[in-house]
Coordinates of C-alpha atoms and ligand atoms in Angstrom, one line a residue:
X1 CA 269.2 -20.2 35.5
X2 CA 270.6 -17.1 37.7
X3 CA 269.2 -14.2 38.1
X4 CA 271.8 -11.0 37.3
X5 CA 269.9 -9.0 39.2
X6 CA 267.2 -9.0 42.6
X7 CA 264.7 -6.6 44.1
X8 CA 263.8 -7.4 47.6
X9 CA 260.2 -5.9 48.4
X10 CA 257.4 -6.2 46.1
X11 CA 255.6 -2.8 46.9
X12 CA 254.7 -0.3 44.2
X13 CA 257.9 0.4 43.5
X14 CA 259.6 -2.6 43.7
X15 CA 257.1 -4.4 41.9
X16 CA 257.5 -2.0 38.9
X17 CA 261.2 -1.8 38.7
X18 CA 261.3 -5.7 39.0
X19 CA 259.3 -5.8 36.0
X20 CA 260.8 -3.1 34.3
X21 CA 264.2 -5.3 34.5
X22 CA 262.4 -8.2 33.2
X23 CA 261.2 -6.5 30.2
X24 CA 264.7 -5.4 29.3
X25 CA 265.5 -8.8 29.3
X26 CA 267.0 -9.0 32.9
X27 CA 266.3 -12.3 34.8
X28 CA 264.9 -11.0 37.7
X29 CA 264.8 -12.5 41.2
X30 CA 262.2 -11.3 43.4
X31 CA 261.7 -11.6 46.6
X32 CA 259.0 -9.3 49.6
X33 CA 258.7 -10.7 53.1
X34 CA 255.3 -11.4 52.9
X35 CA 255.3 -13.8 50.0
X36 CA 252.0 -13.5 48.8
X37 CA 253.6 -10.1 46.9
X38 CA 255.5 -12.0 45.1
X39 CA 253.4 -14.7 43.8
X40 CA 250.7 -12.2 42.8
X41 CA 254.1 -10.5 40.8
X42 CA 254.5 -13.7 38.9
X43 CA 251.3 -14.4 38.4
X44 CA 249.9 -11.2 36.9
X45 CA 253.2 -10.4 35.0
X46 CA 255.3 -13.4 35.0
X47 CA 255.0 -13.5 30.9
X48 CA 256.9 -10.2 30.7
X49 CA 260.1 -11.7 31.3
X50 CA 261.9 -14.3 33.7
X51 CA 261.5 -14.1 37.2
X52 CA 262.9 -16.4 39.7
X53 CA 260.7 -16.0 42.8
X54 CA 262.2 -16.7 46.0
X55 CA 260.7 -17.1 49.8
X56 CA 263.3 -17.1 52.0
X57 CA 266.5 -14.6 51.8
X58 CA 268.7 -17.8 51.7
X59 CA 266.7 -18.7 48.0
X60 CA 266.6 -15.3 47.1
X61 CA 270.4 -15.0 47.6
X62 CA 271.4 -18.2 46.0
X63 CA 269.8 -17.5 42.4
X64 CA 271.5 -14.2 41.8
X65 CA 275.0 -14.4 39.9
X66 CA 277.9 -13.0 41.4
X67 CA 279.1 -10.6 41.9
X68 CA 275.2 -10.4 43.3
X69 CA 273.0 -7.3 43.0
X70 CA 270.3 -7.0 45.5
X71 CA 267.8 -3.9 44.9
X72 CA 266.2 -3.1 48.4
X73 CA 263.1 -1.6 47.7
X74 CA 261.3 -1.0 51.1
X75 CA 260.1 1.3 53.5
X76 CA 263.0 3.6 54.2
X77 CA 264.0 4.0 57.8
X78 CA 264.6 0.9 60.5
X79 CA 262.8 -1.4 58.1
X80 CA 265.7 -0.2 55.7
X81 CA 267.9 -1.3 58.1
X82 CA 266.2 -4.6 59.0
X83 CA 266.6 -5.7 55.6
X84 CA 270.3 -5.2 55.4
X85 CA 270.9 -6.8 58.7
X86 CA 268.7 -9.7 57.4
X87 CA 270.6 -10.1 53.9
X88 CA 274.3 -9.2 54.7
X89 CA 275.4 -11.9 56.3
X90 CA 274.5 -13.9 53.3
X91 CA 276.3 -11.9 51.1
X92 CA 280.1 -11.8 49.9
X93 CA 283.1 -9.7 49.3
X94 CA 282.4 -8.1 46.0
X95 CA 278.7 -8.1 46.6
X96 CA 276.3 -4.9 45.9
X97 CA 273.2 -3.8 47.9
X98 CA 271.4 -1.2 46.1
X99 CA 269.1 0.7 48.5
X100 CA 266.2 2.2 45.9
X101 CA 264.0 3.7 48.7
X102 CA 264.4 7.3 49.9
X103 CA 267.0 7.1 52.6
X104 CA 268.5 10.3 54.5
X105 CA 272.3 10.7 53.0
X106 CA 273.1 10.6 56.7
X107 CA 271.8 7.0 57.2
X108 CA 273.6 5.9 53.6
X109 CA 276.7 6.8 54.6
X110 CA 276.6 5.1 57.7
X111 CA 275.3 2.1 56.0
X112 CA 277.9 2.4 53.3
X113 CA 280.6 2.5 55.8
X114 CA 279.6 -0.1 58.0
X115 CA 279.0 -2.4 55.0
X116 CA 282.5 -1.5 53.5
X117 CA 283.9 -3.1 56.5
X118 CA 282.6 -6.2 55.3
X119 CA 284.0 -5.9 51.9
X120 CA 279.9 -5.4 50.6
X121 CA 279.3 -2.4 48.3
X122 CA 276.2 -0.4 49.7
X123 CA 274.7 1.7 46.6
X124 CA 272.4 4.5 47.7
X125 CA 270.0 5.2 45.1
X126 CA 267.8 8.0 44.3
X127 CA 265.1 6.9 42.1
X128 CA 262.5 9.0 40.7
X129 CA 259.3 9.0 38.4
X130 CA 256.9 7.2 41.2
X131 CA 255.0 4.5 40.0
X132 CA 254.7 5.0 36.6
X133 CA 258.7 5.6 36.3
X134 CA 259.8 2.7 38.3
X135 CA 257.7 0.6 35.4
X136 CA 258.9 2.8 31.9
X137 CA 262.2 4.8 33.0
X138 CA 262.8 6.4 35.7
X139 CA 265.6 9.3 36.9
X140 CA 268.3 7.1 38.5
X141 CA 270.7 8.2 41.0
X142 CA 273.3 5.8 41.8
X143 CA 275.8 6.9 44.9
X144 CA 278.2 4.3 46.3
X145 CA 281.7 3.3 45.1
X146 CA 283.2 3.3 41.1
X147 CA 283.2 -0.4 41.1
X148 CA 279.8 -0.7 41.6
X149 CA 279.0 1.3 39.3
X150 CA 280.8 -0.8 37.3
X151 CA 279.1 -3.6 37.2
X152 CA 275.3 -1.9 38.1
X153 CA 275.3 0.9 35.7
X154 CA 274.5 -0.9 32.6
X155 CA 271.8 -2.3 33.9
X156 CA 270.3 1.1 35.5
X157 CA 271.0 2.9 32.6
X158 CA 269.1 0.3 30.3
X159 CA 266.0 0.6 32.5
X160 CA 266.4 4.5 32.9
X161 CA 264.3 7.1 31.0
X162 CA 266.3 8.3 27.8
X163 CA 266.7 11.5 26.1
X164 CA 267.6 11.3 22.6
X165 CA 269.8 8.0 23.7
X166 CA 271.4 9.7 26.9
X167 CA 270.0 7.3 30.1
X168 CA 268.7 9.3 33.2
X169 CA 271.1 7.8 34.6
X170 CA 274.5 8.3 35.9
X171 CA 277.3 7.5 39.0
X172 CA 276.2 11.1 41.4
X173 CA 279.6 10.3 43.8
X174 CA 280.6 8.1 46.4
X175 CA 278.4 7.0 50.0
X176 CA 275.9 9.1 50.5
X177 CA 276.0 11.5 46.9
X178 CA 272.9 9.7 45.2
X179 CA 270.2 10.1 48.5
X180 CA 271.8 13.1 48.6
X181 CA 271.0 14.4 44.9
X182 CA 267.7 12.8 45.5
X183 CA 266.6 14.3 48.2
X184 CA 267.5 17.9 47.0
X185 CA 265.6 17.1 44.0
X186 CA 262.6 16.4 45.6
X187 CA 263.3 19.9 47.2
X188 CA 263.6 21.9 44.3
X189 CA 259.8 19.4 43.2
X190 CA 258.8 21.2 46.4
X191 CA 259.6 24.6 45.6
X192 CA 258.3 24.0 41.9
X193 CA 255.1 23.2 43.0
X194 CA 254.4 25.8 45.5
X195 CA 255.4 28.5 42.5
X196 CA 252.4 26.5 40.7
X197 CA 250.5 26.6 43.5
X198 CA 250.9 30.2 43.8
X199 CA 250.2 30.7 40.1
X200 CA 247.1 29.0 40.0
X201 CA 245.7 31.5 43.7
X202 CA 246.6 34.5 41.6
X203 CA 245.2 33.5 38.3
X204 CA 242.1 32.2 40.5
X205 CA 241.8 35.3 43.0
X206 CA 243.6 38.5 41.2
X207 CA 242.7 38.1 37.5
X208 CA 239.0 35.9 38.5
X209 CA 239.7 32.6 36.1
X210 CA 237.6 29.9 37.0
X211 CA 239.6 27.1 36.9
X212 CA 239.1 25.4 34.3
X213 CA 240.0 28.3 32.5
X214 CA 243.3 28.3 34.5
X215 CA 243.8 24.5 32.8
X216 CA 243.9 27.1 29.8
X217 CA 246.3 29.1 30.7
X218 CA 248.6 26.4 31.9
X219 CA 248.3 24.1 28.8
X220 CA 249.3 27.1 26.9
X221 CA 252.2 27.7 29.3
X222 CA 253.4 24.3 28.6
X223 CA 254.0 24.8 24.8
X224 CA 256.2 27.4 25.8
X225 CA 259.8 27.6 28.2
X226 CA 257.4 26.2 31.2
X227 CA 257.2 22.6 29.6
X228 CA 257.3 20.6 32.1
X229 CA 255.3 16.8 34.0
X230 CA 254.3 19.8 36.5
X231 CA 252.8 22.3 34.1
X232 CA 251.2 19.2 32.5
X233 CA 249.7 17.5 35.3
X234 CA 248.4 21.0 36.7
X235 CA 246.5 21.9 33.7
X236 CA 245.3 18.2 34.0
X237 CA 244.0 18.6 37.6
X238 CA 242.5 21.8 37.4
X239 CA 240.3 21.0 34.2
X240 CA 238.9 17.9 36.4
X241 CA 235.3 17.4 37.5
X242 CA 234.2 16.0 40.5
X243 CA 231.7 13.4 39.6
X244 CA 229.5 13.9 43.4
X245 CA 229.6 18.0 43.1
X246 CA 229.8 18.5 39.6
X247 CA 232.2 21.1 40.5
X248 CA 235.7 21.7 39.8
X249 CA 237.8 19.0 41.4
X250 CA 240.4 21.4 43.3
X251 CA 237.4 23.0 45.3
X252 CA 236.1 19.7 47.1
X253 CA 239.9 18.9 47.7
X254 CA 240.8 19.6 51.8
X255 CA 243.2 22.2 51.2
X256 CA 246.4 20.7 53.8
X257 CA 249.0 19.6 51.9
X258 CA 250.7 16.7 53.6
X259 CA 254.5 16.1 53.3
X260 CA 256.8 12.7 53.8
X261 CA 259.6 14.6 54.9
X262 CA 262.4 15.1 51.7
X263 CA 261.8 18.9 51.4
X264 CA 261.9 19.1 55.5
X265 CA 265.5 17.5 55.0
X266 CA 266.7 19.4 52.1
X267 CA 266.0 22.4 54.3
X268 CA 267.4 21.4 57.6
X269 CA 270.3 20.1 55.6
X270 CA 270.7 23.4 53.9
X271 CA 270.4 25.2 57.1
X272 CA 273.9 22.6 58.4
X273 CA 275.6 23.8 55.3
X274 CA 274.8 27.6 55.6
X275 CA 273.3 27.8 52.1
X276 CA 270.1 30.1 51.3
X277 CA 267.1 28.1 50.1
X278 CA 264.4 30.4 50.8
X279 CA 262.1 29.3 48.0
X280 CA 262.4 25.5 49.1
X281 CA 262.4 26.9 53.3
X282 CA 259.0 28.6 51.8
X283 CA 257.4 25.8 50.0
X284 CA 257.6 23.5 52.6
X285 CA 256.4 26.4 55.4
X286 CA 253.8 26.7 53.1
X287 CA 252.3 23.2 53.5
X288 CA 253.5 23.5 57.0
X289 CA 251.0 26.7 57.6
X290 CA 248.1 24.9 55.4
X291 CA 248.2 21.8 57.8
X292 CA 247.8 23.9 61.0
X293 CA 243.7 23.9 60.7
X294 CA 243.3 25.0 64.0
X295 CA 245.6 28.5 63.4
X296 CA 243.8 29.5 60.6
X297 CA 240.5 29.0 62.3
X298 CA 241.5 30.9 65.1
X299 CA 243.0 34.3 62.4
X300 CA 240.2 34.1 60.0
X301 CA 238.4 36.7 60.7
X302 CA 241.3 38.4 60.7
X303 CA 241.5 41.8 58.4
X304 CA 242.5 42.3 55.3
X305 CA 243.1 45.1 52.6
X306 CA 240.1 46.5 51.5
X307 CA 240.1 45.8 48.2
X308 CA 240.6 41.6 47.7
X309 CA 239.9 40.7 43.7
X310 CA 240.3 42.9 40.3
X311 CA 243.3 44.2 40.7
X312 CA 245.1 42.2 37.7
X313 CA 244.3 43.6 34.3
X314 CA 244.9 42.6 30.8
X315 CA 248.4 40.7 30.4
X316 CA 248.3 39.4 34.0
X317 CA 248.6 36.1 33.2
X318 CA 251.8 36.7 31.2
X319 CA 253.2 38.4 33.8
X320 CA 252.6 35.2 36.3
X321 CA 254.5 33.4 33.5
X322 CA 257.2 35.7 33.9
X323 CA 256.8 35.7 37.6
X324 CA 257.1 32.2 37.8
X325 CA 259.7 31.2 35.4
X326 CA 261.8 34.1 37.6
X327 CA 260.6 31.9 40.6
X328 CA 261.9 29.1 39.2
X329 CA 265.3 29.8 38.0
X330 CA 265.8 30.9 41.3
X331 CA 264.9 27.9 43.0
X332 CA 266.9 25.5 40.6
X333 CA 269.6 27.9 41.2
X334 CA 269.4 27.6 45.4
X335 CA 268.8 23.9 44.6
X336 CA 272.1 23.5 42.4
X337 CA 274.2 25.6 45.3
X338 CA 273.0 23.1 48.1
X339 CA 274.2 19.7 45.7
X340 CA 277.5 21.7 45.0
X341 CA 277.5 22.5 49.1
X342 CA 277.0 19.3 49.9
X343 CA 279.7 17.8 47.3
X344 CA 282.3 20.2 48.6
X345 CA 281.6 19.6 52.6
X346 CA 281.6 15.7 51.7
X347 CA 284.4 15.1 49.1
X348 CA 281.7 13.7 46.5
X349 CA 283.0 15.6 43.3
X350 CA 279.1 16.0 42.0
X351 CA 279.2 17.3 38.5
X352 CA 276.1 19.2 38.4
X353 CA 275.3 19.8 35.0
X354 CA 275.2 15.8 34.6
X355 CA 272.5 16.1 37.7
X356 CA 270.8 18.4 35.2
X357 CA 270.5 15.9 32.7
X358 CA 269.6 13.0 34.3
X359 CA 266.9 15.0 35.4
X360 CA 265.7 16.0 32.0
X361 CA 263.4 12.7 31.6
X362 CA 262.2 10.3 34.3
X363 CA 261.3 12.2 37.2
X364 CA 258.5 14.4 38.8
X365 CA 260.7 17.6 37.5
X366 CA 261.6 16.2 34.5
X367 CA 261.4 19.5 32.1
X368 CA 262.6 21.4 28.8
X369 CA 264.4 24.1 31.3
X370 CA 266.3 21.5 32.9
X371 CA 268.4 20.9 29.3
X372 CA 269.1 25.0 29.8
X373 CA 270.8 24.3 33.3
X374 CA 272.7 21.5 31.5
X375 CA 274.1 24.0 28.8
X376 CA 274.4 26.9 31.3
X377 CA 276.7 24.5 33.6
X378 CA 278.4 22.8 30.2
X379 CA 279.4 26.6 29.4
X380 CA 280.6 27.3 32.6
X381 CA 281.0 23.9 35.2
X382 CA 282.3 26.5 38.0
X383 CA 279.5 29.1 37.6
X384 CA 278.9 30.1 41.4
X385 CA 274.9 30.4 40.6
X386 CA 272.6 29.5 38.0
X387 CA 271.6 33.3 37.5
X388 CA 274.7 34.7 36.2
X389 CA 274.5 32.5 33.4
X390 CA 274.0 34.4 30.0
X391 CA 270.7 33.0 29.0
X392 CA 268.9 32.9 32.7
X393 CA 270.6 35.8 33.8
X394 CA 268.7 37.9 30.6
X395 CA 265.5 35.8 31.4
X396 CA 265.3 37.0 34.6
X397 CA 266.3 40.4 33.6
X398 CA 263.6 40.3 30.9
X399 CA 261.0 39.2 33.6
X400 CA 261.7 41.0 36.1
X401 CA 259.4 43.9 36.2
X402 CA 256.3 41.8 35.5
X403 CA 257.6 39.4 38.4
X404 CA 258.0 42.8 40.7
X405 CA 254.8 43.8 39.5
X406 CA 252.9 40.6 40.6
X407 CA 254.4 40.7 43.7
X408 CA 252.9 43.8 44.4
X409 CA 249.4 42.7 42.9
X410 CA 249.6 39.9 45.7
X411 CA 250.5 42.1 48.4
X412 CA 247.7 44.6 47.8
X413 CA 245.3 42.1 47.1
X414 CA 246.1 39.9 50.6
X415 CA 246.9 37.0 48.2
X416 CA 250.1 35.2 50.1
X417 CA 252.7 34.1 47.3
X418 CA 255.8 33.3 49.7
X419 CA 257.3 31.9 47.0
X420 CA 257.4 34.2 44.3
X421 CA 258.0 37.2 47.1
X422 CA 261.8 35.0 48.7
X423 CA 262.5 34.3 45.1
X424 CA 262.5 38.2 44.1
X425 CA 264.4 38.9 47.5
X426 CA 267.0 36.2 46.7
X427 CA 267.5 38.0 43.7
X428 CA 267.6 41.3 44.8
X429 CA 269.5 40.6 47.9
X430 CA 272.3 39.1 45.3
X431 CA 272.7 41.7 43.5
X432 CA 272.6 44.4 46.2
X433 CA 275.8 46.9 46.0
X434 CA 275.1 46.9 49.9
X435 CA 273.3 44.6 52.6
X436 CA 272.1 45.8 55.8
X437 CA 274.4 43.1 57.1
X438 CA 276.6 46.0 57.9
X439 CA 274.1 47.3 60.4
X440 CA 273.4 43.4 62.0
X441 CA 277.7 43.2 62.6
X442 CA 276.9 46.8 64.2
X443 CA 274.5 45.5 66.2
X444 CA 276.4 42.1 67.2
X445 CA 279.7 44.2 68.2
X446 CA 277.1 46.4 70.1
X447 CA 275.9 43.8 72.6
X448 CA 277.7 40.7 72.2
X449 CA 281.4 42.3 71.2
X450 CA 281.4 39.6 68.1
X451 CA 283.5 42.2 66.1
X452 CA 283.3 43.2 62.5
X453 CA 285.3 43.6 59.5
X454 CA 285.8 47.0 57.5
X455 CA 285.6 47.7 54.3
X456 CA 289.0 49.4 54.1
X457 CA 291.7 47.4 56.3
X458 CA 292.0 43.8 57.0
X459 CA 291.4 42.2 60.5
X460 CA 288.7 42.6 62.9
X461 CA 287.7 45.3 65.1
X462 CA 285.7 46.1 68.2
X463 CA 284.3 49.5 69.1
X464 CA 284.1 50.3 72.7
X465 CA 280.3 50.9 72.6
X466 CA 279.9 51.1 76.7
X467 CA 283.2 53.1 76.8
X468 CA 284.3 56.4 74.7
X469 CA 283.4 54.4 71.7
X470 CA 287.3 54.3 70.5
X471 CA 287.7 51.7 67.6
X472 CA 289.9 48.6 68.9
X473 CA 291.7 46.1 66.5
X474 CA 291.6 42.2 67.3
Ligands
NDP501 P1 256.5 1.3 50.9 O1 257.3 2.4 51.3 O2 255.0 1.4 51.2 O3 257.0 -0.1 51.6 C1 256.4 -1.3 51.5 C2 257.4 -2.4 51.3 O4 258.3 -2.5 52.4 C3 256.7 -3.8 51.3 O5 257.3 -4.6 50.4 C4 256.9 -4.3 52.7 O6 256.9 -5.7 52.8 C5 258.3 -3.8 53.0 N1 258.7 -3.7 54.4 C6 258.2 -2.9 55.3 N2 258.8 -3.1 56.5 C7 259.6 -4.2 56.3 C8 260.5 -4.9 57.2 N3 260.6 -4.6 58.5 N4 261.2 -6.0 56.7 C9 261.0 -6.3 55.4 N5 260.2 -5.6 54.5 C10 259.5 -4.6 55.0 O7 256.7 0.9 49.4 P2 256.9 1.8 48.1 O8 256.9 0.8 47.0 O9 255.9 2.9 48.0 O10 258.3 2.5 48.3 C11 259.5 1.7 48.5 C12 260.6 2.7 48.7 O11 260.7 3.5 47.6 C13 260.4 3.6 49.9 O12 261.6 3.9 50.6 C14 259.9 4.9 49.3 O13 260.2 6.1 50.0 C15 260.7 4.9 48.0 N6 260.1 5.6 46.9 C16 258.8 5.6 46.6 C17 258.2 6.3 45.6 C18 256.8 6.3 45.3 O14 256.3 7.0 44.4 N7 256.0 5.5 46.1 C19 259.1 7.1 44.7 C20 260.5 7.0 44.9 C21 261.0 6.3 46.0 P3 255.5 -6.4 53.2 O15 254.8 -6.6 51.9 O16 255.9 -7.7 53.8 O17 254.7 -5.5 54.2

């Protein structure tokens, strides 16, 4: 028997998507270069479905049908490339290495085109849902050419999360489009769950919850618009007990957040394409500042306003609500502008209401909102920003002055909420009749002679600023 499809490394992830296959009725041929993964594979699972274990590449290679499909599951980076050095001279025209781990765009596409050369088609894929995903139905996003999706999507799409019947699950664009989509995801996860984050200090420091009380709140919050894994899993961790203190579980926790490096490079990326994503920039400052132990040591004594707790009265916790779901149509809406960014600068055509609903089930922001930003982008696919649309634009407009207003709480109180604070100024910077901007081309003309534009003739001007400050056209 052949296998239709293979997953090369046996990790977490592989493991679980290579029995995820197995269970749809895929054979599966699996394969890890230390072999002991995949023995212990068969061994504990083998009854869920038929998998041909292999030891060598050579083995491994030779049980899969052809056209072959060969899911690289390892650690992303050179081992990445190790693998594919290792496997592609095996392989033949028509051939389909899907690369599942979380690869830089950057390094897809140059994989992708140095692959193509050999008549192999090199699949970037997103994948998303962790563990648990990768084993029920994850968010799948498949880059690379048509014809591989062709003959792969079925298959993803039958191990993909569902909502009502529509697979998480869809062909992003060619090259690079999938680790692309993927990685902006995992910024906008970023920015979602400093906005949490930030919910939780305020509900905590401002309005004097303890936090299991907090778990409340947020269980109640995720009945309502906020539905989401996040909202869930937050309520989840903040109701914990630690077993040694008897304490709540957040308060024995170090409080550095760590990071792996996606949100770092949906930034930087964002930064090459000249789009604003000051909420995602903020989140992953944010862990960035928490980490630098030494820093904080050094400011705490540092002072503060006077007054530090009770300034949030009745309501305040609606008004975070408000806050945040503000918060976070903003930062689905700086997410959306860097995948259409990215789409335009690279030719990848990315529809992004469809990213939208493969993002509805599956992965770590799977949420009810993200069916609004399919509708809003099904009503208009061209819509320059997420805000403008009917329903988020009278959301925001609805929550705004509680958003404005907790804000303020956190200023006053010396409670930093960098999030919610870029978010408003996102918003209020894009609906500004005027921008200082005016002022900074001022300033460039003044020392530098970059010239401006005016607001009343085309073409670009200089004014003599050293001389008898005479206006010069360019
Ligand atoms: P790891 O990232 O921990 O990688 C371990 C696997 O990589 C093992 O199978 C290991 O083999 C193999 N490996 C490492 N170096 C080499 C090499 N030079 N040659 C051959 N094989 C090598 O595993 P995960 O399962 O956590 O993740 C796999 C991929 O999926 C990663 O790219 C990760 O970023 C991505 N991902 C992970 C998610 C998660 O929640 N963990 C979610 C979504 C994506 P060996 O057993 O021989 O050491």
């Amino acid at each position: 028997e052949q296998a239709r499809i293979g997953v090369t490394g046996l990790a977490v992830m592989g493991r679980n998507l290579a029995r995820n296959l197995a269970r749809h009725g895929h054979p599966v041929a699996v394969h890890n270069r230390t072999s002991a993964r995949t023995k212990a594979l068969v061994e504990e699972f083998g009854d869920e479905g038929t998998f041909l274990p292999a030891e060598t590449p050579e083995q491994f290679v030779a049980s899969l049908e052809r056209p072959r499909r060969l899911v690289v599951m390892v650690k992303a980076g050179a081992p990445t490339d190790a693998v594919i050095e290792e496997f592609a001279p095996l392989l033949e025209p028509g051939d389909m290495i899907v690369d599942g781990g979380n690869a830089h765009f950057a390094d897809t596409r140059r994989r992708e085109a140095s692959l193509r050369e050999r008549g192999v088609h090199f699949v970037g894929t997103g994948i998303s849902g962790g563990e648990e995903g990768a084993l029920n139905g994850p968010s799948i996003m498949p880059g690379g050419s048509p014809e591989s999706y062709a003959a792969l999507g079925p298959l993803l799409e039958d191990i993909s999360a569902k909502v009502d019947g529509t697979p998480c699950c869809t062909h992003v664009g060619p090259d690079g489009a999938g680790h692309f989509v993927k990685m902006v995801h995992n910024g906008i996860e970023y920015s979602d769950m400093q906005l949490i984050a930030e919910s939780y200090d305020l509900l905590r420091r401002a309005a004097g919850l303890a936090p299991a009380e907090i778990a409340e709140v947020f269980r109640t919050w995720n009945t309502g618009r906020l539905e989401s894994y996040l909202i869930e899993i937050t309520a989840e961790v903040l109701a914990h007990t630690d077993a040694a203190t008897g304490g709540p579980f957040v308060d024995v926790v170090l409080d550095q957040a760590e990071q792996k490096g996606t949100g770092r490079w949906t930034v930087q990326t964002a930064l090459d394409l000249g789009v604003p994503v000051g909420g995602i920039a903020e989140a992953v400052f944010a862990r960035s500042v928490s980490g630098h132990a030494d820093l904080r040591e050094a400011s705490r004594n540092l002072p503060g306003p006077a007054r530090t707790g009770g300034g949030a009265g009745a309501g305040f916790a609606d008004a975070v609500e408000k806050a945040l779901y503000a918060s976070k149509i903003v930062a689905y809406a700086q997410g959306f502008h860097e995948i259409q960014a990215g789409s335009a600068e690279y030719g990848w055509n990315i529809d992004p209401g469809a990213m939208a609903t493969i993002w509805r089930d599956g992965c770590i922001i799977r949420a009810r909102f993200l069916d609004r930003i399919r509708a809003a982008y099904e009503a208009d696919p061209h819509t320059p920003t997420l805000l403008t649309d009917a329903h988020f634009a009278e959301a925001v407009g609805d929550a705004q002055d509680a958003w404005r207003e907790v804000v303020v709480t956190a200023t006053r109180l010396g409670i930093p909420a960098p999030g919610f604070a870029t978010a408003l100024a996102y918003y209020d910077s894009l609906r500004a009749d005027r921008l200082p901007a005016a002022l900074t081309q001022g300033q460039r003309d003044f020392f530098g002679a970059h010239t401006y534009r005016r607001v009343d003739r085309d073409g670009s001007f200089h004014t003599l600023w050293g001389g008898d400050r005479t206006e010069v056209g360019t």
